Amino acid sequence: MKSLKENFQKTHIVIIGSGIIGKFNALELSELGFQITIIDPTQMQNSSNAALGLLMGNMYQKRKGRSWDLRKQSIELWPQWITFLQKYNYELNIEKPLMQLTTNEEKFKKLEEFIYEKNDQNLRILERDSIFIKNINKAFQTKNIKGIISFKDGRINALSLLQTLDKYLKYKKVNYLREEIVKIRKSDNQWISTTRNNENIKSNIVILCNSLKAIDLIDSLSHNIKLKPVLGQAMEIEIDHAEVDLLSLPKQFNINGKNIIPESKNKLIIGSTDEYSTKPEENTFEKLTNFLDKRPNWLMKGKISKKWYGVRSRPDGEPSPIMKNLENGLIICTGFYKNGILLAPACSKWVANEIKNYLY
Ligand SMILES: Cc1cc2nc3c(=O)[nH]c(=O)nc-3n(C[C@H](O)[C@H](O)[C@H](O)COP(=O)(O)OP(=O)(O)OC[C@H]3O[C@@H](n4cnc5c(N)ncnc54)[C@H](O)[C@@H]3O)c2cc1C
């Protein structure tokens, strides 16, 4: 009797879209032995390239439902995948811990309640006299920043992750086509994906990982799927290093909803905002630095050395993400308006299980 892996080798899967979701599905399925083709005209402008890579799983306050299940599964899967991917890039790592901070008393009380209720060893309230809080308050010239620390959450460098996945996929000889898919249809039990250059690619299964554009390829009305664009912005700021040493701050933290990543003594990244548009506005600096009542001088005088954005897809009328088996051999995995990096392992596992159930 042939092994499951030998049978999988006969199944050709086309993945449309090569952001983190497409690439992670390719990794999971290729490890199971499937024949994979990833199709994407360009990877450069996708939202995965813009991501800051924060993995906010454990500090998620809602500890039930599908969203929590996906986060919980991803938290468990990430360390295993990191060990696996380190064969292709030994520097790939998750920098821990992660801090969630606020200047709002009400919000802090909720965070405190959450920590007391959950009694989770990996979460702690940051005491007022902790070195972290002291350094943060000093740097931001305030007295009222408070928060929690999660030892299980952290950050993975998203660009480095994507490059490592590319290296893996190349090594595994996964087929990569730089084409745009304009149509998919089913014929004689096979899926035909047609490129803009009119080339037809046959496969047994198609997985739609092309974010907002997924709905252009399906009858979104009959499947009742709606997506809207959400802009995420980030910038790197260079400051006068005489005023503050950014390396005295934690490696990654969130204050009043803004993610902050000090990169060196005088450079830090701040992101991201959620806006229902596709083009960034001019006042990026203003928008991304308004997380405190009064900005510290060094931040006011800071200069943007880089700025970037990404457009993500948000499900309209249902929770994020959308993971559905639309028809025999057609799966959609989209709507990651946030947390796509965090959730990639759990979502890819879900897709793999759907495929196994479909085939056997
Ligand atoms: C500024 C910013 C910060 C973020 N920070 C974080 C964070 O800290 N942590 C986190 O977990 N998440 C973060 N995110 C969210 C994360 O980036 C997204 O959830 C994730 O990238 C979504 O990945 P995706 O693969 O679904 O989409 P994308 O990366 O957008 O990929 C979709 C791909 O589909 C391709 N495509 C589209 N149409 C077609 C077609 N017809 N044929 C072929 N290919 C097609 C596109 O070219 C694109 O490459 C952030 C996002 C932004 C913008």
Short mmCIF file of N, CA and C in Angstrom, two decimals, residues 55-128:
data_model
loop_
_atom_site.label_atom_id
_atom_site.label_comp_id
_atom_site.label_asym_id
_atom_site.label_seq_id
_atom_site.Cartn_x
_atom_site.Cartn_y
_atom_site.Cartn_z
N LEU A 55 4.06 39.46 17.35
CA LEU A 55 3.25 38.26 17.56
C LEU A 55 2.51 38.44 18.88
N MET A 56 1.28 38.99 18.77
CA MET A 56 0.49 39.30 19.96
C MET A 56 -0.54 38.21 20.15
N GLY A 57 -0.12 37.12 20.72
CA GLY A 57 -1.03 36.00 20.88
C GLY A 57 -1.52 35.88 22.30
N ASN A 58 -0.59 35.73 23.19
CA ASN A 58 -0.93 35.43 24.57
C ASN A 58 -1.58 36.59 25.31
N MET A 59 -1.26 37.81 24.88
CA MET A 59 -1.84 38.96 25.60
C MET A 59 -3.23 39.33 25.07
N TYR A 60 -3.75 38.47 24.18
CA TYR A 60 -5.10 38.70 23.66
C TYR A 60 -6.09 38.43 24.79
N GLN A 61 -6.96 39.43 25.03
CA GLN A 61 -7.78 39.32 26.24
C GLN A 61 -8.99 38.40 26.13
N LYS A 62 -9.42 38.16 24.87
CA LYS A 62 -10.58 37.27 24.73
C LYS A 62 -10.05 35.84 24.65
N ARG A 63 -10.32 35.06 25.66
CA ARG A 63 -9.72 33.74 25.71
C ARG A 63 -10.71 32.64 25.31
N LYS A 64 -11.58 32.95 24.37
CA LYS A 64 -12.42 31.88 23.82
C LYS A 64 -12.83 32.26 22.40
N GLY A 65 -13.39 31.30 21.69
CA GLY A 65 -13.82 31.56 20.32
C GLY A 65 -12.73 31.22 19.31
N ARG A 66 -13.09 31.38 18.03
CA ARG A 66 -12.19 30.96 16.96
C ARG A 66 -10.90 31.76 16.95
N SER A 67 -11.02 33.09 17.17
CA SER A 67 -9.83 33.94 17.12
C SER A 67 -8.79 33.49 18.15
N TRP A 68 -9.28 33.19 19.38
CA TRP A 68 -8.35 32.74 20.42
C TRP A 68 -7.77 31.37 20.07
N ASP A 69 -8.62 30.47 19.53
CA ASP A 69 -8.12 29.14 19.15
C ASP A 69 -6.98 29.25 18.14
N LEU A 70 -7.16 30.16 17.16
CA LEU A 70 -6.11 30.31 16.13
C LEU A 70 -4.84 30.89 16.74
N ARG A 71 -5.03 31.89 17.62
CA ARG A 71 -3.85 32.50 18.27
C ARG A 71 -3.12 31.46 19.11
N LYS A 72 -3.91 30.71 19.90
CA LYS A 72 -3.31 29.74 20.81
C LYS A 72 -2.52 28.69 20.02
N GLN A 73 -3.13 28.23 18.92
CA GLN A 73 -2.44 27.22 18.12
C GLN A 73 -1.17 27.78 17.50
N SER A 74 -1.26 29.03 17.03
CA SER A 74 -0.07 29.66 16.43
C SER A 74 1.05 29.84 17.45
N ILE A 75 0.67 30.23 18.68
CA ILE A 75 1.71 30.42 19.72
C ILE A 75 2.47 29.11 19.92
N GLU A 76 1.71 27.99 19.86
CA GLU A 76 2.38 26.70 20.05
C GLU A 76 3.20 26.29 18.84
N LEU A 77 2.69 26.63 17.64
CA LEU A 77 3.38 26.18 16.42
C LEU A 77 4.62 27.00 16.09
N TRP A 78 4.60 28.30 16.44
CA TRP A 78 5.73 29.17 16.03
C TRP A 78 7.11 28.65 16.44
N PRO A 79 7.30 28.27 17.74
CA PRO A 79 8.65 27.81 18.10
C PRO A 79 9.11 26.59 17.28
N GLN A 80 8.16 25.71 16.95
CA GLN A 80 8.52 24.53 16.15
C GLN A 80 8.95 24.94 14.75
N TRP A 81 8.21 25.88 14.16
CA TRP A 81 8.56 26.33 12.81
C TRP A 81 9.87 27.11 12.81
N ILE A 82 10.11 27.87 13.88
CA ILE A 82 11.37 28.63 13.95
C ILE A 82 12.54 27.65 13.95
N THR A 83 12.44 26.60 14.77
CA THR A 83 13.52 25.60 14.81
C THR A 83 13.72 24.99 13.42
N PHE A 84 12.62 24.70 12.76
CA PHE A 84 12.69 24.11 11.42
C PHE A 84 13.33 25.09 10.43
N LEU A 85 12.87 26.35 10.46
CA LEU A 85 13.35 27.33 9.47
C LEU A 85 14.78 27.79 9.75
N GLN A 86 15.26 27.57 10.97
CA GLN A 86 16.64 27.98 11.27
C GLN A 86 17.66 27.19 10.44
N LYS A 87 17.24 26.07 9.86
CA LYS A 87 18.12 25.33 8.93
C LYS A 87 18.42 26.19 7.71
N TYR A 88 17.50 27.09 7.39
CA TYR A 88 17.65 27.94 6.19
C TYR A 88 18.15 29.33 6.55
N ASN A 89 18.00 29.71 7.81
CA ASN A 89 18.49 31.01 8.28
C ASN A 89 18.64 30.91 9.79
N TYR A 90 19.88 30.69 10.23
CA TYR A 90 20.08 30.43 11.66
C TYR A 90 19.79 31.65 12.53
N GLU A 91 19.70 32.83 11.88
CA GLU A 91 19.45 34.05 12.68
C GLU A 91 17.96 34.29 12.94
N LEU A 92 17.11 33.53 12.25
CA LEU A 92 15.66 33.75 12.42
C LEU A 92 15.26 33.44 13.87
N ASN A 93 14.55 34.36 14.46
CA ASN A 93 14.26 34.21 15.88
C ASN A 93 13.01 34.99 16.27
N ILE A 94 12.45 34.66 17.43
CA ILE A 94 11.37 35.50 17.97
C ILE A 94 11.96 36.25 19.16
N GLU A 95 12.02 37.56 19.03
CA GLU A 95 12.53 38.40 20.13
C GLU A 95 11.41 38.54 21.15
N LYS A 96 11.65 38.16 22.36
CA LYS A 96 10.64 38.28 23.42
C LYS A 96 11.20 39.18 24.52
N PRO A 97 10.48 39.71 25.42
CA PRO A 97 9.02 39.67 25.55
C PRO A 97 8.36 40.83 24.78
N LEU A 98 7.07 40.96 24.99
CA LEU A 98 6.32 42.06 24.39
C LEU A 98 5.53 42.77 25.49
N MET A 99 5.49 44.11 25.39
CA MET A 99 4.78 44.87 26.44
C MET A 99 3.61 45.65 25.87
N GLN A 100 2.54 45.65 26.60
CA GLN A 100 1.39 46.46 26.20
C GLN A 100 1.22 47.54 27.25
N LEU A 101 1.34 48.80 26.82
CA LEU A 101 1.36 49.92 27.76
C LEU A 101 0.25 50.92 27.47
N THR A 102 -0.12 51.62 28.52
CA THR A 102 -1.19 52.61 28.34
C THR A 102 -1.00 53.76 29.34
N THR A 103 -1.59 54.90 28.97
CA THR A 103 -1.61 56.02 29.92
C THR A 103 -3.03 56.20 30.45
N ASN A 104 -3.92 55.33 30.01
CA ASN A 104 -5.32 55.45 30.38
C ASN A 104 -5.63 54.55 31.58
N GLU A 105 -6.08 55.16 32.64
CA GLU A 105 -6.32 54.45 33.91
C GLU A 105 -7.32 53.31 33.73
N GLU A 106 -8.43 53.62 33.00
CA GLU A 106 -9.47 52.61 32.79
C GLU A 106 -8.91 51.39 32.08
N LYS A 107 -8.12 51.68 31.02
CA LYS A 107 -7.55 50.57 30.23
C LYS A 107 -6.59 49.77 31.08
N PHE A 108 -5.83 50.44 31.92
CA PHE A 108 -4.87 49.73 32.77
C PHE A 108 -5.61 48.81 33.75
N LYS A 109 -6.74 49.32 34.28
CA LYS A 109 -7.52 48.50 35.22
C LYS A 109 -7.98 47.21 34.53
N LYS A 110 -8.39 47.36 33.25
CA LYS A 110 -8.85 46.18 32.51
C LYS A 110 -7.69 45.20 32.32
N LEU A 111 -6.52 45.75 32.04
CA LEU A 111 -5.35 44.88 31.85
C LEU A 111 -5.04 44.15 33.16
N GLU A 112 -5.13 44.89 34.27
CA GLU A 112 -4.87 44.29 35.59
C GLU A 112 -5.86 43.15 35.87
N GLU A 113 -7.14 43.44 35.60
CA GLU A 113 -8.17 42.42 35.83
C GLU A 113 -7.88 41.17 35.01
N PHE A 114 -7.50 41.40 33.77
CA PHE A 114 -7.19 40.30 32.86
C PHE A 114 -6.07 39.42 33.43
N ILE A 115 -5.03 40.07 33.94
CA ILE A 115 -3.89 39.31 34.47
C ILE A 115 -4.30 38.53 35.72
N TYR A 116 -5.07 39.19 36.61
CA TYR A 116 -5.48 38.49 37.84
C TYR A 116 -6.39 37.31 37.52
N GLU A 117 -7.33 37.54 36.58
CA GLU A 117 -8.30 36.49 36.22
C GLU A 117 -7.61 35.29 35.58
N LYS A 118 -6.72 35.57 34.64
CA LYS A 118 -6.14 34.48 33.86
C LYS A 118 -5.10 33.69 34.63
N ASN A 119 -4.45 34.35 35.55
CA ASN A 119 -3.44 33.68 36.36
C ASN A 119 -2.45 32.91 35.47
N ASP A 120 -2.04 33.54 34.39
CA ASP A 120 -1.16 32.92 33.40
C ASP A 120 0.29 33.29 33.76
N GLN A 121 1.12 32.27 33.94
CA GLN A 121 2.51 32.50 34.36
C GLN A 121 3.31 33.34 33.37
N ASN A 122 2.81 33.40 32.15
CA ASN A 122 3.56 34.13 31.11
C ASN A 122 3.17 35.59 31.00
N LEU A 123 2.24 36.02 31.85
CA LEU A 123 1.80 37.42 31.82
C LEU A 123 2.00 38.05 33.19
N ARG A 124 2.48 39.28 33.21
CA ARG A 124 2.69 39.96 34.49
C ARG A 124 2.34 41.45 34.35
N ILE A 125 1.94 42.03 35.48
CA ILE A 125 1.75 43.48 35.49
C ILE A 125 3.13 44.10 35.68
N LEU A 126 3.41 45.15 34.94
CA LEU A 126 4.70 45.82 35.11
C LEU A 126 4.59 46.79 36.28
N GLU A 127 5.36 46.53 37.31
CA GLU A 127 5.29 47.39 38.49
C GLU A 127 5.85 48.78 38.16
N ARG A 128 5.31 49.76 38.86
CA ARG A 128 5.71 51.15 38.63
C ARG A 128 7.23 51.36 38.77
#
